[in-house]
Short mmCIF file of C-alpha atoms and ligand atoms in Angstrom, two decimals:
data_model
loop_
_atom_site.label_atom_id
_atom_site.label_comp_id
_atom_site.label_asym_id
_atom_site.label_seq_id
_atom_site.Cartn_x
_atom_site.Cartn_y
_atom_site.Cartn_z
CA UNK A 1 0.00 0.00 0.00
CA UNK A 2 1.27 3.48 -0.63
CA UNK A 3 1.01 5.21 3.00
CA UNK A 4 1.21 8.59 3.51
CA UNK A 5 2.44 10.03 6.92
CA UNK A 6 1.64 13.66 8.09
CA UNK A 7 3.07 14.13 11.11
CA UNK A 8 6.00 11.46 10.54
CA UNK A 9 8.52 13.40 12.34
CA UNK A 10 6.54 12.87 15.47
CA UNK A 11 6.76 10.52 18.78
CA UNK A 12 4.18 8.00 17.17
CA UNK A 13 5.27 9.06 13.39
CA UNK A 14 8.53 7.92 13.02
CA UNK A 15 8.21 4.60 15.27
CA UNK A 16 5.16 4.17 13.09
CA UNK A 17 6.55 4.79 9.48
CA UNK A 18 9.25 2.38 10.22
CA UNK A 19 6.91 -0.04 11.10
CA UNK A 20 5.21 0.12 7.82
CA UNK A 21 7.80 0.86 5.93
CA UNK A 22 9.21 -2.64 7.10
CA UNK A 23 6.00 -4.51 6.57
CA UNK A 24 6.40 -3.54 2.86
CA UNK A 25 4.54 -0.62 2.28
CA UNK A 26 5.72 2.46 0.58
CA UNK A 27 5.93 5.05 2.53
CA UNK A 28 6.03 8.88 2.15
CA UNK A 29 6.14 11.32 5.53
CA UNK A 30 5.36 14.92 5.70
CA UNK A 31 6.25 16.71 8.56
CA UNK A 32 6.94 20.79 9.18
CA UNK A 33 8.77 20.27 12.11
CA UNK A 34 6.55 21.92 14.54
CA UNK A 35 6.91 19.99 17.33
CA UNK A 36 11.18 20.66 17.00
CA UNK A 37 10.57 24.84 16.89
CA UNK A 38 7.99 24.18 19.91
CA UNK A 39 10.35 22.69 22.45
CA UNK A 40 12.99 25.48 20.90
CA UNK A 41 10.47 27.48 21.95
CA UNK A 42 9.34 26.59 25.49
CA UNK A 43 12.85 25.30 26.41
CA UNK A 44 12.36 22.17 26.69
CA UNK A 45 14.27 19.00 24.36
CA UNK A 46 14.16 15.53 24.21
CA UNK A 47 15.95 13.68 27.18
CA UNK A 48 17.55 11.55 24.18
CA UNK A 49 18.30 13.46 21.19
CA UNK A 50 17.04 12.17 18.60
CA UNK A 51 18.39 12.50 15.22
CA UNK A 52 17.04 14.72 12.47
CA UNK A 53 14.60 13.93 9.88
CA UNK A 54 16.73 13.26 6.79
CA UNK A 55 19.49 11.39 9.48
CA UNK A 56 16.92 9.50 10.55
CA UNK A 57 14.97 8.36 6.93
CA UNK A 58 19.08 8.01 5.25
CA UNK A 59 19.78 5.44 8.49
CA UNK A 60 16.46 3.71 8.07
CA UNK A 61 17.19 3.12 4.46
CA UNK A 62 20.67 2.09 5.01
CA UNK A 63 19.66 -0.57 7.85
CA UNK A 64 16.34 -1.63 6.31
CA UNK A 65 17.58 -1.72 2.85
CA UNK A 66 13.47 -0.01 2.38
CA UNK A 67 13.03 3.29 0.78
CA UNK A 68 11.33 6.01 2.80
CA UNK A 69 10.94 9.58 1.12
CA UNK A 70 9.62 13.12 2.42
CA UNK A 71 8.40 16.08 2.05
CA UNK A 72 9.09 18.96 4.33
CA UNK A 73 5.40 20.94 4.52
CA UNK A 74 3.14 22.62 6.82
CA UNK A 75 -0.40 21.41 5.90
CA UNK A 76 -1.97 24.14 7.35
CA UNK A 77 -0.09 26.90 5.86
CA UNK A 78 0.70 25.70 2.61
CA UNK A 79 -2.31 23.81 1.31
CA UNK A 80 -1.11 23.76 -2.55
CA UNK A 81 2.08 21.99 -1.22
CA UNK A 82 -0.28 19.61 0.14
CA UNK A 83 -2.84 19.10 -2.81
CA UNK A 84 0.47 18.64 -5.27
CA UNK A 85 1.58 15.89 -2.83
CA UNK A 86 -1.30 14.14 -2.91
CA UNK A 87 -2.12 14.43 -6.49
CA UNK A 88 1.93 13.01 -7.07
CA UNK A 89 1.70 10.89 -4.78
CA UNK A 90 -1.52 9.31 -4.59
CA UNK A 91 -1.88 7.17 -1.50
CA UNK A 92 -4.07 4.26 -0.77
CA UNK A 93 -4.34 5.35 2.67
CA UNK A 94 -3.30 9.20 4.53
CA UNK A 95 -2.41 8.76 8.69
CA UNK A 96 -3.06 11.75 9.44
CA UNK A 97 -0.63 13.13 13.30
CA UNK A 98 0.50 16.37 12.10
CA UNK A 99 -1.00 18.44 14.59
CA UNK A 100 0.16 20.24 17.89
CA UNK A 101 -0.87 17.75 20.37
CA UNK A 102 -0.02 19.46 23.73
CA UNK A 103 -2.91 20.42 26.27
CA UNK A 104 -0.66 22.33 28.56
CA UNK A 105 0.79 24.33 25.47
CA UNK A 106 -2.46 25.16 24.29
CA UNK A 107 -3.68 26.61 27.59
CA UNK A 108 -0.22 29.15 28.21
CA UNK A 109 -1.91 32.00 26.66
CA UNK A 110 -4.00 33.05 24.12
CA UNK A 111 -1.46 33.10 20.79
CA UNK A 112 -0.63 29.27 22.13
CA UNK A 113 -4.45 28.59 22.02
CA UNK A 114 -4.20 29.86 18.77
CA UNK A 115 -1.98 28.36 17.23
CA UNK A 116 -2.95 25.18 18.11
CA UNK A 117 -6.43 25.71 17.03
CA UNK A 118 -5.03 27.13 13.66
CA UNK A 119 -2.72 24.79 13.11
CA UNK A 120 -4.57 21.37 13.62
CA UNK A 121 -7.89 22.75 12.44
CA UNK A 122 -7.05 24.29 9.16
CA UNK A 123 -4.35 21.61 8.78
CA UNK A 124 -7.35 19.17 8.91
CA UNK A 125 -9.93 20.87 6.98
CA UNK A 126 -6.74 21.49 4.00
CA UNK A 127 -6.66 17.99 4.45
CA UNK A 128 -10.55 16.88 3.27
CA UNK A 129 -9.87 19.46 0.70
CA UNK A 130 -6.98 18.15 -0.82
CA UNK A 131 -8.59 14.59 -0.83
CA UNK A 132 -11.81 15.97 -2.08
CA UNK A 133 -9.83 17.13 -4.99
CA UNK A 134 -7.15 14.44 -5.61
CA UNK A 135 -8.00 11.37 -3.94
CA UNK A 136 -11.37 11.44 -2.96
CA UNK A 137 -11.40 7.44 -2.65
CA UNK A 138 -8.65 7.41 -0.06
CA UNK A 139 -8.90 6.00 3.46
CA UNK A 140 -8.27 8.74 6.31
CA UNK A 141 -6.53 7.15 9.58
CA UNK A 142 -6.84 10.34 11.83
CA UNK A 143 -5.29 10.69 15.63
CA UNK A 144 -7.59 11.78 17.76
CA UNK A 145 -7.88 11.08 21.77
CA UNK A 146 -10.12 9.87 24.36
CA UNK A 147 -9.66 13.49 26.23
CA UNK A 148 -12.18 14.57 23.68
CA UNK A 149 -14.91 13.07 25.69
CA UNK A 150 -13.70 14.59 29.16
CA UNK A 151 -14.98 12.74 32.13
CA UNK A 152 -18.91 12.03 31.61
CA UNK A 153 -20.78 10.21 34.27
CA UNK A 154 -21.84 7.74 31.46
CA UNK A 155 -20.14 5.18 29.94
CA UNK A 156 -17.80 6.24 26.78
CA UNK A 157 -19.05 4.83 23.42
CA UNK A 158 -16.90 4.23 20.30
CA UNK A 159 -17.25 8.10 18.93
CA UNK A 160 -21.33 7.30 18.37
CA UNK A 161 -24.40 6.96 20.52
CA UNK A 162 -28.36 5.78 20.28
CA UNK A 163 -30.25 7.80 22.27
CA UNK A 164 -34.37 7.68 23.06
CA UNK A 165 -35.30 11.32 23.56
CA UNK A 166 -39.28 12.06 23.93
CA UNK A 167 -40.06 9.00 21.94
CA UNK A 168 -37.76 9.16 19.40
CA UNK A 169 -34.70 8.43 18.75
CA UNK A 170 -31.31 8.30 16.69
CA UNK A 171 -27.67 7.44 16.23
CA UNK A 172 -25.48 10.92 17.31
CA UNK A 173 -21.97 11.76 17.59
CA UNK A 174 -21.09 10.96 21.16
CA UNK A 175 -21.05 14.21 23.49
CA UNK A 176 -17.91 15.73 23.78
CA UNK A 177 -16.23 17.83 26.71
CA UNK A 178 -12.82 18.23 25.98
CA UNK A 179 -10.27 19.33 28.76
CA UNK A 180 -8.51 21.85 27.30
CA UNK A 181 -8.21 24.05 23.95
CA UNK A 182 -5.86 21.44 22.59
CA UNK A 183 -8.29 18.78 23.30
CA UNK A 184 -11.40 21.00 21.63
CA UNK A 185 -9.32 21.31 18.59
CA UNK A 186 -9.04 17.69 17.65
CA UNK A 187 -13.17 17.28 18.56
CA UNK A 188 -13.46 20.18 15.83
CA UNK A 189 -11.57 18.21 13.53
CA UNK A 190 -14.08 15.29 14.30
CA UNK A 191 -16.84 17.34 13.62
CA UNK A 192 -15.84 18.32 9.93
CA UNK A 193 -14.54 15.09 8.92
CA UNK A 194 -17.65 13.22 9.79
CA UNK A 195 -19.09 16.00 7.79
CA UNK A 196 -17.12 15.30 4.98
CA UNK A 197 -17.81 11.86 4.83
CA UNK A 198 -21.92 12.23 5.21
CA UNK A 199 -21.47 14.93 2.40
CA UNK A 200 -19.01 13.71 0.59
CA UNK A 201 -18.57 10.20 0.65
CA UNK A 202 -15.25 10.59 2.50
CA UNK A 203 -14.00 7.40 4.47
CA UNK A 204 -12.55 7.80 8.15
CA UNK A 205 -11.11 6.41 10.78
CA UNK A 206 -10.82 8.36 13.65
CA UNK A 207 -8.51 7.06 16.34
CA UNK A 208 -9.35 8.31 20.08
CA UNK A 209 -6.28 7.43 21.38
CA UNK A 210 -5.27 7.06 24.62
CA UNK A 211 -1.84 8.39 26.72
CA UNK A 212 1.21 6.76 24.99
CA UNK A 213 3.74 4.88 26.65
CA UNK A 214 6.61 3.33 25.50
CA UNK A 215 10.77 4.30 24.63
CA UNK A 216 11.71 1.55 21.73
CA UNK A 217 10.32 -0.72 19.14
CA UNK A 218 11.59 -3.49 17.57
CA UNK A 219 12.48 -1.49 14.50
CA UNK A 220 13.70 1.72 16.66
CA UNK A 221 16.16 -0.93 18.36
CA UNK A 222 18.17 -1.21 15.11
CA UNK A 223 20.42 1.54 15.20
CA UNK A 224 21.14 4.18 17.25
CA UNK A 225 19.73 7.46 15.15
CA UNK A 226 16.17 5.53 14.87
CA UNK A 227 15.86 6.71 18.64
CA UNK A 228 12.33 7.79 19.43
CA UNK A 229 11.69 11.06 21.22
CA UNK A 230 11.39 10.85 24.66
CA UNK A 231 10.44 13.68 26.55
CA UNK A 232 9.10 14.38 30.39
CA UNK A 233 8.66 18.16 31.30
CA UNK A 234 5.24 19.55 31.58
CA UNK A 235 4.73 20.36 27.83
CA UNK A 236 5.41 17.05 25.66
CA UNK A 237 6.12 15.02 28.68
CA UNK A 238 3.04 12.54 29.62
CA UNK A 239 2.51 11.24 33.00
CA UNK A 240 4.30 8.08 32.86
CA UNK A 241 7.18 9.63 31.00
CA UNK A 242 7.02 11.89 34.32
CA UNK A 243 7.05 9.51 36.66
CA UNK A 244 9.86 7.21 35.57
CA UNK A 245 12.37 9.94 35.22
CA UNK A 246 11.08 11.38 39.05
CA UNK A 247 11.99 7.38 39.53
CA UNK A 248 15.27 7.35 38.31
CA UNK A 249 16.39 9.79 39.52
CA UNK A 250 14.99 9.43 43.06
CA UNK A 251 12.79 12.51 42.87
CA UNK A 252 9.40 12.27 44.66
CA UNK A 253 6.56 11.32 42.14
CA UNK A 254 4.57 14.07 41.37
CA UNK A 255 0.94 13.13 41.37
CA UNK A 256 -1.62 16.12 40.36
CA UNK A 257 -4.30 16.61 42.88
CA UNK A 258 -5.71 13.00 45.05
CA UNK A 259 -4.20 11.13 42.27
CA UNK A 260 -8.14 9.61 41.37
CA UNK A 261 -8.21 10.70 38.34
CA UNK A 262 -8.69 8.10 35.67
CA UNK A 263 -7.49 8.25 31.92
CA UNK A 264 -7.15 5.66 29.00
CA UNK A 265 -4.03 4.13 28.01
CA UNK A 266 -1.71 2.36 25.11
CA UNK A 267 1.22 0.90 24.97
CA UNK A 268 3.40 2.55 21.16
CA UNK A 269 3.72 -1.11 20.18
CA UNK A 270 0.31 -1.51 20.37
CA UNK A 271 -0.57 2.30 18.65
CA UNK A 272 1.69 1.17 15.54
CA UNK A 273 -0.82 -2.40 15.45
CA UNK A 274 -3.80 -0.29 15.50
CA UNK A 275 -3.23 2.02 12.82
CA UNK A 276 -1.83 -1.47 10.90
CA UNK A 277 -5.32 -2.48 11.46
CA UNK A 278 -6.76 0.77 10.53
CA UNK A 279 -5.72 0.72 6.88
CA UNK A 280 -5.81 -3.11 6.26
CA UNK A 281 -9.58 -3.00 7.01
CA UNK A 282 -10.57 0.83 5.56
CA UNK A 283 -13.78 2.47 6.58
CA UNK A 284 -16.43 2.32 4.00
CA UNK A 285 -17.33 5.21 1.88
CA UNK A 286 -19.80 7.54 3.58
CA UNK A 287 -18.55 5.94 6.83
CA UNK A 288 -16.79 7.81 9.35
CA UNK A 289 -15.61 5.31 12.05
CA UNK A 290 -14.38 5.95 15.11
CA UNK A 291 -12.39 3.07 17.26
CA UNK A 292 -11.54 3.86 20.82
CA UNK A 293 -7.64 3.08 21.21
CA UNK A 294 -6.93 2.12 24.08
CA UNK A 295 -5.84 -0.84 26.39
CA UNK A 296 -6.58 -0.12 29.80
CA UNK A 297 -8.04 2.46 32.17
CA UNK A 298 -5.57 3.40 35.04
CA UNK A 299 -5.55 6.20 37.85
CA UNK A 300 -3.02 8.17 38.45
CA UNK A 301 -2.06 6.73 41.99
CA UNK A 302 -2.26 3.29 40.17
CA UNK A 303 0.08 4.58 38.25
CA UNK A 304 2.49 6.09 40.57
CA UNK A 305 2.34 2.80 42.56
CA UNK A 306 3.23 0.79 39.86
CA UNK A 307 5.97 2.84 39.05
CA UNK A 308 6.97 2.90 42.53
CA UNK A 309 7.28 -0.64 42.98
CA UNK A 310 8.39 -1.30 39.72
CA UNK A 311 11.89 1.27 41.02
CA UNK A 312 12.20 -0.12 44.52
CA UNK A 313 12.83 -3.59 43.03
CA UNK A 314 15.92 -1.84 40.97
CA UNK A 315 16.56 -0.17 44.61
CA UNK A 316 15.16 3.27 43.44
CA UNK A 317 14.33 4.95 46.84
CA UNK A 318 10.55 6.32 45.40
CA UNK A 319 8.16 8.37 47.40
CA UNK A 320 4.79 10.03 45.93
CA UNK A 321 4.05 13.58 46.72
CA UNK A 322 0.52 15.14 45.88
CA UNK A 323 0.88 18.52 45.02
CA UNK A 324 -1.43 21.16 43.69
CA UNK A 325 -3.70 19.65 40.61
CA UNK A 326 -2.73 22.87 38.10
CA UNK A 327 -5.71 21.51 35.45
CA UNK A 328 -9.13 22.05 35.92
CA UNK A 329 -10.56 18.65 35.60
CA UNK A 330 -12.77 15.98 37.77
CA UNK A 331 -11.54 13.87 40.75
CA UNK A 332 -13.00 11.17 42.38
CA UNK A 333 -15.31 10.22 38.92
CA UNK A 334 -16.80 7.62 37.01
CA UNK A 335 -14.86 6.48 34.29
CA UNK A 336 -15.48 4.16 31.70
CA UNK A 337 -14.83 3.33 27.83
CA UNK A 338 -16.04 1.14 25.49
CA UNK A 339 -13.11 -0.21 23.14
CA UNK A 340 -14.43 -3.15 21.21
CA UNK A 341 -13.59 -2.37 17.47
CA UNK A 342 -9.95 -2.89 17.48
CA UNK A 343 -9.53 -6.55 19.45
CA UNK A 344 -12.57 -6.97 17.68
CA UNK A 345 -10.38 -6.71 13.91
CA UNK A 346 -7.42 -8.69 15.84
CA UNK A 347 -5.12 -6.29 18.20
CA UNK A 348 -3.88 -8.46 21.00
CA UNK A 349 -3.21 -6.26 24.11
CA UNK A 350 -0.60 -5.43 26.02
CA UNK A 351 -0.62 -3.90 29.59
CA UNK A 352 1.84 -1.81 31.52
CA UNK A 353 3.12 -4.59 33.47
CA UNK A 354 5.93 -4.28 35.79
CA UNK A 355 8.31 -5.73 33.25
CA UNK A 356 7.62 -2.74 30.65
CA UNK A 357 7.92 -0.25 33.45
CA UNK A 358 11.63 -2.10 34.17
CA UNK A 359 12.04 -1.74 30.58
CA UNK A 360 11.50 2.24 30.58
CA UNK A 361 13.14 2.46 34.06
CA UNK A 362 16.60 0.72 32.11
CA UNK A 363 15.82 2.89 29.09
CA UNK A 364 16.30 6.25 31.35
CA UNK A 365 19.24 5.09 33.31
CA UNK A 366 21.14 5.84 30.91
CA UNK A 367 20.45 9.58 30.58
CA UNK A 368 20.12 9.77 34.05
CA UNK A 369 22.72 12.99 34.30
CA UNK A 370 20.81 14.59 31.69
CA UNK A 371 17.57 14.96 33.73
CA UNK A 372 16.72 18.41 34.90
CA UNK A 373 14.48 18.55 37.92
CA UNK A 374 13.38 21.38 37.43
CA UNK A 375 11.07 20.26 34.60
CA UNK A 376 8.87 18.46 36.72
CA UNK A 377 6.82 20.76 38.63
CA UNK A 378 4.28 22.38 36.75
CA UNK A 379 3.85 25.88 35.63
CA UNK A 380 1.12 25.96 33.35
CA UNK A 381 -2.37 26.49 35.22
CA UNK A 382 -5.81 26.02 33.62
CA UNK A 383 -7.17 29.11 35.42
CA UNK A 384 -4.62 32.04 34.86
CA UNK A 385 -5.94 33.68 32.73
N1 NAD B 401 1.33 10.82 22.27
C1 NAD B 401 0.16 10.61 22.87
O1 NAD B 401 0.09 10.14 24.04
C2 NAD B 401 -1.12 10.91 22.13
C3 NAD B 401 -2.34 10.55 22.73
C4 NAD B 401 -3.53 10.81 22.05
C5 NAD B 401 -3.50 11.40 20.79
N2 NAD B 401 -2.31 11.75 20.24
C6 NAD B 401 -2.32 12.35 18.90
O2 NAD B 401 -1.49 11.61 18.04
C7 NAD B 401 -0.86 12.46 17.09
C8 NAD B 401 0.65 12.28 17.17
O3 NAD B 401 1.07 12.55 18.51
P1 NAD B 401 2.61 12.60 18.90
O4 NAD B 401 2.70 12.38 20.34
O5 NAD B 401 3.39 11.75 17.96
O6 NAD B 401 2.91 14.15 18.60
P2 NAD B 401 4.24 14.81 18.01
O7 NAD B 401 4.15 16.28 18.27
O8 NAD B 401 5.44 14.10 18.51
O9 NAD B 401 4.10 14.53 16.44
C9 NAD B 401 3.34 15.36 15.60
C10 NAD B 401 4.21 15.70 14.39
O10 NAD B 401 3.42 16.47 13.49
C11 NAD B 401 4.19 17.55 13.01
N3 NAD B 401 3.24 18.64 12.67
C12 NAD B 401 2.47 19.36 13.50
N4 NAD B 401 1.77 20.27 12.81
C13 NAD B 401 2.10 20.12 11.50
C14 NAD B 401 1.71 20.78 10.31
N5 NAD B 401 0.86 21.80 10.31
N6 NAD B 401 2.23 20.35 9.15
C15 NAD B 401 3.12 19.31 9.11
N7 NAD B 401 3.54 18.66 10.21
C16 NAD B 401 3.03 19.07 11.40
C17 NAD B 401 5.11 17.91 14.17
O11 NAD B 401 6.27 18.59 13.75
C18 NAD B 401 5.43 16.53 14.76
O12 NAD B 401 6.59 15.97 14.18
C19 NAD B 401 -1.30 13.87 17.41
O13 NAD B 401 -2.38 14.22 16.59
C20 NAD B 401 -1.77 13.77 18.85
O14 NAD B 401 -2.75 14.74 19.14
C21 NAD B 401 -1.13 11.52 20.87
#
């Protein structure tokens, strides 16, 4: 299949376009480098520096004797870029992760809320317009996450829902309440491509992915400049990535608020599977489909205890600290979300077990001078503004 990768610069990206590039497909990334001027930016950088773009493909083509090519573009800046690469390229299938996909970066300030709502918004809409006029038959794997439903006090459906109302009743987009202006941005994007595909005949998949863990895959493991990004401060770095650096280097974890707060979660291993899945079995046209990717459901203080035992058995000393919760966002809530579609089509689970924590735990020894405490505490609030 001819893939094409938006966003294949990225922490899922690149682990993913190796993936399919070694499972024979042909694949083409496009990336603007967003996420690279960000952490300029903010001051913040990968604990691991990883290699460039064109370092990266040349290795990857060197080791895999596979051909990857890009093209360096901002989708939603230069849209005739984009329509000339599709219309040259002409993929079988678009995954589509070029987007700004911090929640804390989109609620510093205003021009940060902007940008983000600019950037993966209009990137998105270029996108349906660019397929509309090139490749209108092509299948749309697009990341979205499970934060776009916030924390309702139902059960979370897979994107859709049948509801009764006064004796009637129909088949809706599930409510959304996303938990920040990061979050809102990616359930616009859900709104216009499901209207794309009722009024166009587009075909979707919309991923609601859960938090990412993970440092290495089996291709990533091959050399050296394959490394995948691996960051932990406040603005790219996710809880888990948080906790195992506090870990190593014997730093308190720092759990937001009581710590009850519950959110959905994936192994990398197991996002590159899903988006495998994604394109072998294509929505149908008309259909926009939404799978709920995820593995497991966690709170945070199961997570800090896991990670806590998982360091005392490599005799980390690790304590957990609550401090102030900095987002605006439920404790003590009902959480739970239907994800039936993809073990359904064949994924086979993993779950962070204590093993893959050791595994992350070994990982980060290694940079262990290169951690900077002072990246952990947070500085972005929901309410400052
Ligand atoms: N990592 C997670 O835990 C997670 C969870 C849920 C959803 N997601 C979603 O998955 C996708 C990928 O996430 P990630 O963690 O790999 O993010 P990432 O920032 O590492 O990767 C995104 C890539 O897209 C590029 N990009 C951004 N805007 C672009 C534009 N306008 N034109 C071209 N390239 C652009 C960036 O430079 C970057 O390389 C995002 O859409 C994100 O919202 C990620």
């Amino acid at each position: 299949m001819k893939v094409l990768i938006l966003g294949g610069d990225g922490y899922i990206g690149w682990p993913l376009s190796m993936y399919l590039s070694e499972k024979g497909h042909e694949v083409h990334i496009v990336d603007n480098f967003l996420k690279r001027y960000i952490e300029a930016q903010q001051g913040v950088e990968c604990i691991n520096s990883p290699s460039s773009l064109v370092k990266r493909i040349k290795t990857w083509n060197e080791v895999s004797g596979k051909k990857i090519n890009f093209t360096v573009a901002d989708i939603s800046e230069n849209p005739k870029l984009l329509y000339r690469i599709l219309e040259d390229f002409q993929p079988d299938s678009i995954v589509h992760l070029a987007e700004q996909p911090s929640a804390p970066y989109s609620m510093l300030g205003r021009s940060q809320a902007i940008n983000t709502q600019r950037n993966n918004v209009l990137g998105t809409l270029n996108l349906i317009y660019a397929i509309q006029a090139h490749c209108p038959e092509v299948h749309l794997v697009k990341l979205g996450t499970m934060g776009e439903y916030g924390q309702p006090n139902i059960d979370i459906e897979e994107g859709w829902i049948h509801i009764e109302h006064k004796g009637r009743s129909d088949t809706l987009l599930f409510p959304k309440s996303p938990g920040s202006f990061y979050h809102a941005s990616k359930v616009h994007d859900s709104t216009n491509l499901e209207f794309a595909c009722r009024t166009w005949g587009h075909r979707v998949t919309d991923l609601n992915q859960g938090v990412v863990y993970g440092t290495q895959t089996g291709q990533s493991k091959m050399h050296p400049n394959l490394a995948i990004s691996f960051h932990y401060d406040e603005i790219f770095g996710t809880v888990i990535n948080r906790f195992i650096t506090e870990a190593t280097l014997g730093h308190s974890l720092t759990v937001y608020g009581n710590g009850s707060q519950t959110r959905a979660y994936i192994y990398l291993e197991d996002v590159l599977r899903c988006v495998e899945i994604a394109i072998e079995k294509p929505a149908d046209k008309y259909q926009f489909r939404v799978f709920n990717q995820f593995t497991e459901q966690l709170s945070i203080n199961q997570l800090a205890d896991k990670v806590a035992l998982a360091g005392k058995s490599l005799d980390y000393r690790v304590t957990i600290d609550h401090i102030e919760n900095p987002r605006v966002e439920k404790e003590n809530h009902y959480f739970n979300a239907v994800s039936t579609h993809l073990p359904n089509l064949g994924l086979n689970p993993t779950f962070l077990t204590n093993d893959l924590i050791l595994e992350m735990l070994k990982y980060l020894s290694d940079f262990k001078d290169f951690i900077d405490k002072s990246k952990f505490m947070p500085g972005v609030k929901w309410k400052n503004h």
